[in-house]
mmCIF file of C-alpha atoms and ligand atoms in Angstrom:
data_model
loop_
_atom_site.group_PDB
_atom_site.id
_atom_site.type_symbol
_atom_site.label_atom_id
_atom_site.label_comp_id
_atom_site.label_asym_id
_atom_site.label_seq_id
_atom_site.Cartn_x
_atom_site.Cartn_y
_atom_site.Cartn_z
ATOM 1 C CA MET A 1 9.574 24.008 -60.698
ATOM 2 C CA SER A 2 8.520 20.912 -58.762
ATOM 3 C CA LYS A 3 4.962 19.634 -59.015
ATOM 4 C CA ILE A 4 4.657 19.526 -55.217
ATOM 5 C CA GLU A 5 6.826 21.378 -52.743
ATOM 6 C CA PHE A 6 6.692 21.572 -48.947
ATOM 7 C CA ARG A 7 8.869 24.492 -47.826
ATOM 8 C CA ASN A 8 9.881 24.382 -44.214
ATOM 9 C CA VAL A 9 6.434 23.206 -43.144
ATOM 10 C CA SER A 10 5.478 22.956 -39.488
ATOM 11 C CA PHE A 11 2.129 21.789 -38.208
ATOM 12 C CA SER A 12 0.999 21.729 -34.615
ATOM 13 C CA TYR A 13 -2.280 21.466 -32.797
ATOM 14 C CA GLU A 14 -3.361 22.522 -29.319
ATOM 15 C CA ALA A 15 -3.964 20.016 -26.558
ATOM 16 C CA ASP A 16 -4.399 21.073 -22.889
ATOM 17 C CA ASN A 17 -3.253 24.575 -23.825
ATOM 18 C CA LYS A 18 0.014 23.245 -25.189
ATOM 19 C CA ALA A 19 1.110 23.127 -28.818
ATOM 20 C CA VAL A 20 1.861 19.588 -29.978
ATOM 21 C CA ASN A 21 4.250 19.559 -32.932
ATOM 22 C CA ILE A 22 3.433 17.014 -35.590
ATOM 23 C CA LEU A 23 5.558 18.366 -38.435
ATOM 24 C CA ASP A 24 8.530 20.606 -37.854
ATOM 25 C CA GLY A 25 10.512 22.278 -40.638
ATOM 26 C CA LEU A 26 9.589 19.589 -43.135
ATOM 27 C CA ASN A 27 10.946 19.868 -46.677
ATOM 28 C CA PHE A 28 9.620 17.603 -49.399
ATOM 29 C CA LYS A 29 9.592 17.912 -53.178
ATOM 30 C CA VAL A 30 7.948 15.713 -55.780
ATOM 31 C CA GLU A 31 8.629 16.208 -59.471
ATOM 32 C CA GLU A 32 5.973 16.039 -62.180
ATOM 33 C CA GLY A 33 5.324 12.422 -63.205
ATOM 34 C CA GLU A 34 7.093 11.005 -60.160
ATOM 35 C CA PHE A 35 5.659 8.072 -58.220
ATOM 36 C CA ALA A 36 6.676 8.949 -54.668
ATOM 37 C CA CYS A 37 6.221 6.511 -51.798
ATOM 38 C CA LEU A 38 6.237 7.800 -48.267
ATOM 39 C CA ILE A 39 7.058 5.330 -45.526
ATOM 40 C CA GLY A 40 7.835 5.712 -41.856
ATOM 41 C CA PRO A 41 6.742 4.586 -38.409
ATOM 42 C CA SER A 42 3.154 4.868 -37.264
ATOM 43 C CA GLY A 43 2.241 8.296 -35.915
ATOM 44 C CA CYS A 44 5.158 10.141 -37.555
ATOM 45 C CA GLY A 45 2.793 12.415 -39.496
ATOM 46 C CA LYS A 46 2.295 10.823 -42.923
ATOM 47 C CA SER A 47 -1.486 11.220 -43.031
ATOM 48 C CA THR A 48 -1.114 14.731 -41.653
ATOM 49 C CA LEU A 49 1.184 15.535 -44.574
ATOM 50 C CA VAL A 50 -1.482 14.240 -46.981
ATOM 51 C CA SER A 51 -4.274 16.232 -45.309
ATOM 52 C CA LEU A 52 -2.162 19.378 -45.731
ATOM 53 C CA LEU A 53 -1.580 18.501 -49.352
ATOM 54 C CA LEU A 54 -5.325 18.037 -49.834
ATOM 55 C CA GLY A 55 -5.916 21.454 -48.295
ATOM 56 C CA LEU A 56 -8.012 20.030 -45.435
ATOM 57 C CA GLN A 57 -5.671 21.535 -42.813
ATOM 58 C CA PHE A 58 -3.066 24.282 -43.121
ATOM 59 C CA PRO A 59 0.555 24.573 -41.995
ATOM 60 C CA THR A 60 1.283 26.502 -38.830
ATOM 61 C CA LYS A 61 4.489 27.665 -40.507
ATOM 62 C CA GLY A 62 6.003 27.391 -43.970
ATOM 63 C CA GLU A 63 4.153 26.807 -47.225
ATOM 64 C CA ILE A 64 2.959 24.092 -49.548
ATOM 65 C CA LEU A 65 3.085 24.741 -53.276
ATOM 66 C CA ILE A 66 1.478 22.833 -56.099
ATOM 67 C CA ASN A 67 2.574 23.998 -59.550
ATOM 68 C CA ASP A 68 4.317 26.828 -57.698
ATOM 69 C CA LYS A 69 1.020 28.080 -56.189
ATOM 70 C CA PRO A 70 0.121 27.848 -52.498
ATOM 71 C CA VAL A 71 -2.525 25.299 -51.515
ATOM 72 C CA THR A 72 -5.573 27.264 -50.386
ATOM 73 C CA GLY A 73 -8.121 24.469 -49.976
ATOM 74 C CA PRO A 74 -9.401 21.208 -51.460
ATOM 75 C CA ASP A 75 -9.289 20.914 -55.235
ATOM 76 C CA VAL A 76 -10.893 18.318 -57.440
ATOM 77 C CA ASN A 77 -7.632 18.060 -59.353
ATOM 78 C CA ARG A 78 -6.066 16.228 -56.415
ATOM 79 C CA GLY A 79 -7.526 12.713 -56.415
ATOM 80 C CA MET A 80 -7.468 10.579 -53.324
ATOM 81 C CA VAL A 81 -7.693 6.899 -52.438
ATOM 82 C CA PHE A 82 -8.051 6.207 -48.716
ATOM 83 C CA GLN A 83 -7.254 3.096 -46.724
ATOM 84 C CA HIS A 84 -10.892 2.572 -45.872
ATOM 85 C CA TYR A 85 -13.305 2.114 -48.682
ATOM 86 C CA SER A 86 -14.743 5.442 -49.526
ATOM 87 C CA LEU A 87 -17.549 4.669 -51.959
ATOM 88 C CA PHE A 88 -21.016 6.161 -51.625
ATOM 89 C CA PRO A 89 -23.136 3.282 -50.293
ATOM 90 C CA TRP A 90 -26.280 4.501 -52.106
ATOM 91 C CA LEU A 91 -24.637 4.489 -55.549
ATOM 92 C CA THR A 92 -23.747 1.449 -57.672
ATOM 93 C CA ALA A 93 -20.108 0.793 -58.644
ATOM 94 C CA LYS A 94 -20.639 2.450 -62.027
ATOM 95 C CA LYS A 95 -22.494 5.425 -60.563
ATOM 96 C CA ASN A 96 -19.751 5.945 -57.989
ATOM 97 C CA ILE A 97 -17.251 6.267 -60.838
ATOM 98 C CA MET A 98 -19.610 8.454 -62.889
ATOM 99 C CA PHE A 99 -19.980 10.746 -59.891
ATOM 100 C CA GLY A 100 -16.189 11.204 -59.719
ATOM 101 C CA ILE A 101 -15.910 11.918 -63.446
ATOM 102 C CA LYS A 102 -18.709 14.490 -63.223
ATOM 103 C CA GLU A 103 -17.068 16.181 -60.252
ATOM 104 C CA ALA A 104 -13.738 16.331 -62.067
ATOM 105 C CA GLY A 105 -15.514 18.181 -64.876
ATOM 106 C CA ILE A 106 -13.581 16.389 -67.614
ATOM 107 C CA LEU A 107 -16.776 15.335 -69.460
ATOM 108 C CA LYS A 108 -20.237 16.861 -69.552
ATOM 109 C CA ASN A 109 -22.260 14.474 -71.663
ATOM 110 C CA ARG A 110 -23.952 11.744 -69.607
ATOM 111 C CA LYS A 111 -23.395 9.055 -72.251
ATOM 112 C CA GLU A 112 -19.680 9.860 -72.435
ATOM 113 C CA ILE A 113 -19.428 9.838 -68.654
ATOM 114 C CA ALA A 114 -21.141 6.424 -68.519
ATOM 115 C CA LYS A 115 -18.842 5.114 -71.245
ATOM 116 C CA ARG A 116 -15.724 6.251 -69.400
ATOM 117 C CA ALA A 117 -17.006 4.685 -66.177
ATOM 118 C CA GLU A 118 -17.581 1.372 -67.995
ATOM 119 C CA GLU A 119 -14.107 1.540 -69.529
ATOM 120 C CA TYR A 120 -12.475 1.919 -66.100
ATOM 121 C CA LEU A 121 -14.649 -0.790 -64.546
ATOM 122 C CA GLU A 122 -13.436 -3.081 -67.306
ATOM 123 C CA LEU A 123 -9.815 -2.093 -66.612
ATOM 124 C CA VAL A 124 -10.130 -3.098 -62.960
ATOM 125 C CA GLY A 125 -11.881 -6.347 -63.932
ATOM 126 C CA LEU A 126 -15.312 -5.417 -62.617
ATOM 127 C CA ALA A 127 -17.344 -4.947 -65.783
ATOM 128 C CA ASP A 128 -19.831 -7.531 -64.499
ATOM 129 C CA SER A 129 -20.352 -5.694 -61.222
ATOM 130 C CA ALA A 130 -21.289 -2.304 -62.680
ATOM 131 C CA ASP A 131 -24.768 -2.333 -61.136
ATOM 132 C CA LYS A 132 -23.806 -3.713 -57.743
ATOM 133 C CA TYR A 133 -23.885 -1.558 -54.633
ATOM 134 C CA PRO A 134 -20.781 -1.342 -52.406
ATOM 135 C CA HIS A 135 -22.309 -3.675 -49.786
ATOM 136 C CA GLU A 136 -22.620 -6.330 -52.487
ATOM 137 C CA LEU A 137 -18.867 -6.173 -53.225
ATOM 138 C CA SER A 138 -15.951 -7.601 -51.226
ATOM 139 C CA GLY A 139 -13.472 -5.169 -49.633
ATOM 140 C CA GLY A 140 -10.931 -5.805 -52.404
ATOM 141 C CA MET A 141 -13.582 -5.205 -55.069
ATOM 142 C CA GLN A 142 -14.641 -1.965 -53.397
ATOM 143 C CA GLN A 143 -11.039 -0.823 -53.406
ATOM 144 C CA ARG A 144 -10.855 -1.630 -57.135
ATOM 145 C CA VAL A 145 -13.848 0.607 -57.718
ATOM 146 C CA ALA A 146 -12.187 3.363 -55.659
ATOM 147 C CA LEU A 147 -9.035 2.968 -57.790
ATOM 148 C CA ALA A 148 -11.084 3.037 -61.004
ATOM 149 C CA ARG A 149 -12.858 6.184 -59.810
ATOM 150 C CA ALA A 150 -9.618 7.945 -58.855
ATOM 151 C CA PHE A 151 -7.941 7.115 -62.165
ATOM 152 C CA ALA A 152 -11.054 7.823 -64.270
ATOM 153 C CA MET A 153 -11.132 11.345 -62.820
ATOM 154 C CA ASP A 154 -7.822 11.900 -64.570
ATOM 155 C CA THR A 155 -6.367 14.256 -61.984
ATOM 156 C CA ASP A 156 -2.765 15.446 -62.315
ATOM 157 C CA ILE A 157 -1.999 14.439 -58.759
ATOM 158 C CA LEU A 158 -3.127 11.318 -56.975
ATOM 159 C CA LEU A 159 -2.751 10.894 -53.229
ATOM 160 C CA MET A 160 -3.048 7.411 -51.806
ATOM 161 C CA ASP A 161 -2.936 6.846 -48.051
ATOM 162 C CA GLU A 162 -2.330 3.141 -47.391
ATOM 163 C CA PRO A 163 -4.896 2.226 -50.009
ATOM 164 C CA PHE A 164 -4.156 -1.501 -49.809
ATOM 165 C CA GLY A 165 -3.522 -1.732 -46.074
ATOM 166 C CA ALA A 166 -6.562 -3.880 -45.389
ATOM 167 C CA ILE A 167 -6.155 -6.199 -48.386
ATOM 168 C CA ASP A 168 -4.696 -9.731 -48.298
ATOM 169 C CA PRO A 169 -1.183 -10.161 -49.767
ATOM 170 C CA GLN A 170 -2.292 -11.841 -52.991
ATOM 171 C CA LYS A 171 -4.975 -9.258 -53.830
ATOM 172 C CA ARG A 172 -2.584 -6.555 -52.761
ATOM 173 C CA ILE A 173 -0.081 -7.614 -55.418
ATOM 174 C CA GLU A 174 -2.874 -7.540 -58.020
ATOM 175 C CA LEU A 175 -3.867 -4.033 -56.988
ATOM 176 C CA GLN A 176 -0.250 -2.855 -57.095
ATOM 177 C CA GLU A 177 0.103 -4.212 -60.647
ATOM 178 C CA LEU A 178 -3.170 -2.548 -61.533
ATOM 179 C CA SER A 179 -1.972 0.792 -60.173
ATOM 180 C CA ILE A 180 1.169 0.546 -62.313
ATOM 181 C CA GLU A 181 -0.972 -0.260 -65.379
ATOM 182 C CA LEU A 182 -3.398 2.588 -64.702
ATOM 183 C CA CYS A 183 -0.527 5.024 -64.242
ATOM 184 C CA LYS A 184 0.943 3.960 -67.569
ATOM 185 C CA LYS A 185 -2.382 4.142 -69.388
ATOM 186 C CA ARG A 186 -2.312 7.872 -69.150
ATOM 187 C CA GLY A 187 -0.162 9.406 -71.915
ATOM 188 C CA GLU A 188 1.613 11.846 -69.653
ATOM 189 C CA LYS A 189 2.463 10.398 -66.285
ATOM 190 C CA LYS A 190 0.613 11.179 -63.110
ATOM 191 C CA THR A 191 2.307 12.552 -60.034
ATOM 192 C CA VAL A 192 1.530 10.137 -57.218
ATOM 193 C CA VAL A 193 2.155 10.337 -53.474
ATOM 194 C CA PHE A 194 1.525 6.898 -52.030
ATOM 195 C CA ILE A 195 1.774 6.125 -48.328
ATOM 196 C CA THR A 196 2.524 2.595 -47.220
ATOM 197 C CA HIS A 197 4.027 0.631 -44.344
ATOM 198 C CA ASP A 198 5.142 -2.070 -46.725
ATOM 199 C CA ILE A 199 8.742 -1.838 -47.975
ATOM 200 C CA ASP A 200 8.151 -4.232 -50.874
ATOM 201 C CA GLU A 201 5.108 -2.270 -51.986
ATOM 202 C CA ALA A 202 7.188 0.911 -51.948
ATOM 203 C CA LEU A 203 10.036 -0.660 -53.932
ATOM 204 C CA VAL A 204 7.793 -2.157 -56.588
ATOM 205 C CA LEU A 205 5.819 1.057 -57.123
ATOM 206 C CA ALA A 206 8.078 4.003 -56.457
ATOM 207 C CA ASP A 207 10.563 6.057 -58.407
ATOM 208 C CA LYS A 208 11.638 7.517 -55.080
ATOM 209 C CA VAL A 209 10.983 6.407 -51.504
ATOM 210 C CA TYR A 210 10.848 9.118 -48.851
ATOM 211 C CA PHE A 211 11.472 7.877 -45.339
ATOM 212 C CA MET A 212 9.700 9.928 -42.743
ATOM 213 C CA GLU A 213 10.602 10.131 -39.063
ATOM 214 C CA PRO A 214 8.561 12.047 -36.502
ATOM 215 C CA HIS A 215 8.252 15.685 -37.675
ATOM 216 C CA LYS A 216 10.100 15.487 -40.980
ATOM 217 C CA ILE A 217 11.463 13.578 -43.957
ATOM 218 C CA ARG A 218 14.628 11.848 -42.819
ATOM 219 C CA THR A 219 15.985 10.745 -46.163
ATOM 220 C CA GLU A 220 15.041 9.984 -49.749
ATOM 221 C CA VAL A 221 16.087 6.925 -51.677
ATOM 222 C CA ASN A 222 16.262 6.831 -55.463
ATOM 223 C CA VAL A 223 14.905 3.396 -56.317
ATOM 224 C CA GLY A 224 16.408 3.143 -59.806
ATOM 225 C CA LEU A 225 15.176 -0.401 -60.463
ATOM 226 C CA PRO A 226 14.723 -1.293 -64.158
ATOM 227 C CA ALA A 227 11.285 -0.318 -65.480
ATOM 228 C CA ASP A 228 8.913 -2.854 -67.040
ATOM 229 C CA THR A 229 10.528 -5.761 -65.250
ATOM 230 C CA PRO A 230 8.274 -8.508 -63.904
ATOM 231 C CA ARG A 231 8.037 -8.551 -60.119
ATOM 232 C CA GLU A 232 9.524 -12.091 -59.926
ATOM 233 C CA GLU A 233 12.716 -10.785 -61.574
ATOM 234 C CA LEU A 234 12.751 -7.480 -59.730
ATOM 235 C CA ILE A 235 12.719 -9.044 -56.266
ATOM 236 C CA ARG A 236 15.717 -11.213 -57.173
ATOM 237 C CA LEU A 237 17.992 -8.329 -58.139
ATOM 238 C CA ASN A 238 20.883 -7.458 -55.836
ATOM 239 C CA ARG A 239 19.841 -3.822 -55.966
ATOM 240 C CA TYR A 240 16.379 -4.779 -54.672
ATOM 241 C CA ASP A 241 17.907 -6.615 -51.696
ATOM 242 C CA GLN A 242 20.216 -3.723 -50.969
ATOM 243 C CA LEU A 243 17.363 -1.182 -51.028
ATOM 244 C CA ARG A 244 15.223 -3.420 -48.831
ATOM 245 C CA ARG A 245 17.988 -3.665 -46.224
ATOM 246 C CA GLU A 246 18.575 0.088 -46.367
ATOM 247 C CA LEU A 247 14.899 0.795 -45.632
ATOM 248 C CA LEU A 248 14.651 -1.870 -42.934
ATOM 249 C CA ASP A 249 17.719 -0.365 -41.238
ATOM 250 C CA LEU A 250 16.009 3.031 -41.254
ATOM 251 C CA PHE A 251 12.956 1.591 -39.489
ATOM 252 C CA THR A 252 15.247 0.103 -36.817
ATOM 253 C CA GLU A 253 17.231 3.329 -36.394
ATOM 254 C CA VAL A 254 14.178 5.565 -36.131
ATOM 255 C CA LYS A 255 12.543 3.173 -33.676
ATOM 256 C CA VAL A 256 15.602 3.355 -31.452
ATOM 257 C CA ARG A 257 15.660 7.141 -31.660
ATOM 258 C CA THR A 258 12.007 7.510 -30.720
ATOM 259 C CA ALA A 259 11.790 4.698 -28.148
HETATM 260 N N1 ATP B 301 -5.674 18.169 -36.028
HETATM 261 C C1 ATP B 301 -5.208 17.261 -35.165
HETATM 262 N N2 ATP B 301 -5.648 17.229 -33.897
HETATM 263 C C2 ATP B 301 -5.175 16.337 -33.036
HETATM 264 N N3 ATP B 301 -4.233 15.430 -33.312
HETATM 265 C C3 ATP B 301 -3.774 15.372 -34.544
HETATM 266 C C4 ATP B 301 -4.225 16.278 -35.542
HETATM 267 N N4 ATP B 301 -3.584 15.986 -36.671
HETATM 268 C C5 ATP B 301 -2.752 14.957 -36.392
HETATM 269 N N5 ATP B 301 -2.841 14.592 -35.105
HETATM 270 C C6 ATP B 301 -1.977 13.599 -34.415
HETATM 271 O O1 ATP B 301 -0.754 13.655 -35.097
HETATM 272 C C7 ATP B 301 -0.019 12.443 -35.013
HETATM 273 C C8 ATP B 301 0.402 12.000 -36.392
HETATM 274 O O2 ATP B 301 -0.710 11.444 -37.025
HETATM 275 P P1 ATP B 301 -0.733 10.881 -38.512
HETATM 276 O O3 ATP B 301 -2.094 10.322 -38.687
HETATM 277 O O4 ATP B 301 -0.290 11.925 -39.442
HETATM 278 O O5 ATP B 301 0.385 9.728 -38.450
HETATM 279 P P2 ATP B 301 0.731 8.608 -39.553
HETATM 280 O O6 ATP B 301 2.190 8.727 -39.811
HETATM 281 O O7 ATP B 301 -0.191 8.721 -40.697
HETATM 282 O O8 ATP B 301 0.476 7.265 -38.741
HETATM 283 P P3 ATP B 301 -0.061 5.838 -39.278
HETATM 284 O O9 ATP B 301 1.106 5.200 -39.972
HETATM 285 O O10 ATP B 301 -0.419 5.126 -38.023
HETATM 286 O O11 ATP B 301 -1.233 6.081 -40.159
HETATM 287 C C9 ATP B 301 -0.952 11.488 -34.278
HETATM 288 O O12 ATP B 301 -0.536 11.448 -32.946
HETATM 289 C C10 ATP B 301 -2.336 12.160 -34.448
HETATM 290 O O13 ATP B 301 -3.198 11.781 -33.397
HETATM 291 MG MG1 MG B 302 -1.713 7.477 -41.459
#
């Protein structure tokens, strides 16, 4: 049994009395504990795939299974980090995280919830900003709080749709490292679906990269880079170069096909 399975999924919407196909016969499987990166050209349907996985929209055809059960609607056990900062503006950093923990229902006692929130703020390097409101934090800091909240909720599945898209390259690397750390911190590994446009981000984070073209997954690439290797070493491996070229070639091919 796969943790996540899309079986022959199609999704279309109506515009001017015509059905517009976004996904068409898409098959996609993610195993428990896998860090899956989804890349592909803009508009090919990546965010649509995530909204189906969240249970915010439903397939026109086919089915989506999580733990072998069809997705029937949103579930607090599917955490989410969006591209745009999604903190509650009226809650402090710590209270935003506490809110998530409460919603996830993993702790009931307020003191324990506060303690867990503090622990995760510390992990993302924001212990000093616990009482600040989102507008008092930079974009990168807000995204750290969103990451802390998502990980503190301890969901089995984490969906991340271009979470670092609006972050400068240096901070982005820090947040990638942080995501790897937070994934490891959990005894059993999380199943993550992470959408990005950035090939290097995908290669550093993923066990498998799924390349999406309009309507469906075109191909999957087993990354197979050595674990626990510093980024500076990783990016100098021949295998890294080879994978990078493979993915770049796919972007060129798909562009030609859709042009
Ligand atoms: N319910 C809907 N109603 C109307 N249009 C929709 C709906 N859902 C998706 N779309 C359209 O589907 C297409 C795919 O959108 P989607 O956001 O999934 O692409 P994407 O791969 O995430 O792109 P990007 O990389 O730019 O984020 C777009 O043309 C979008 O406008
Ligand atoms: Mg998108």
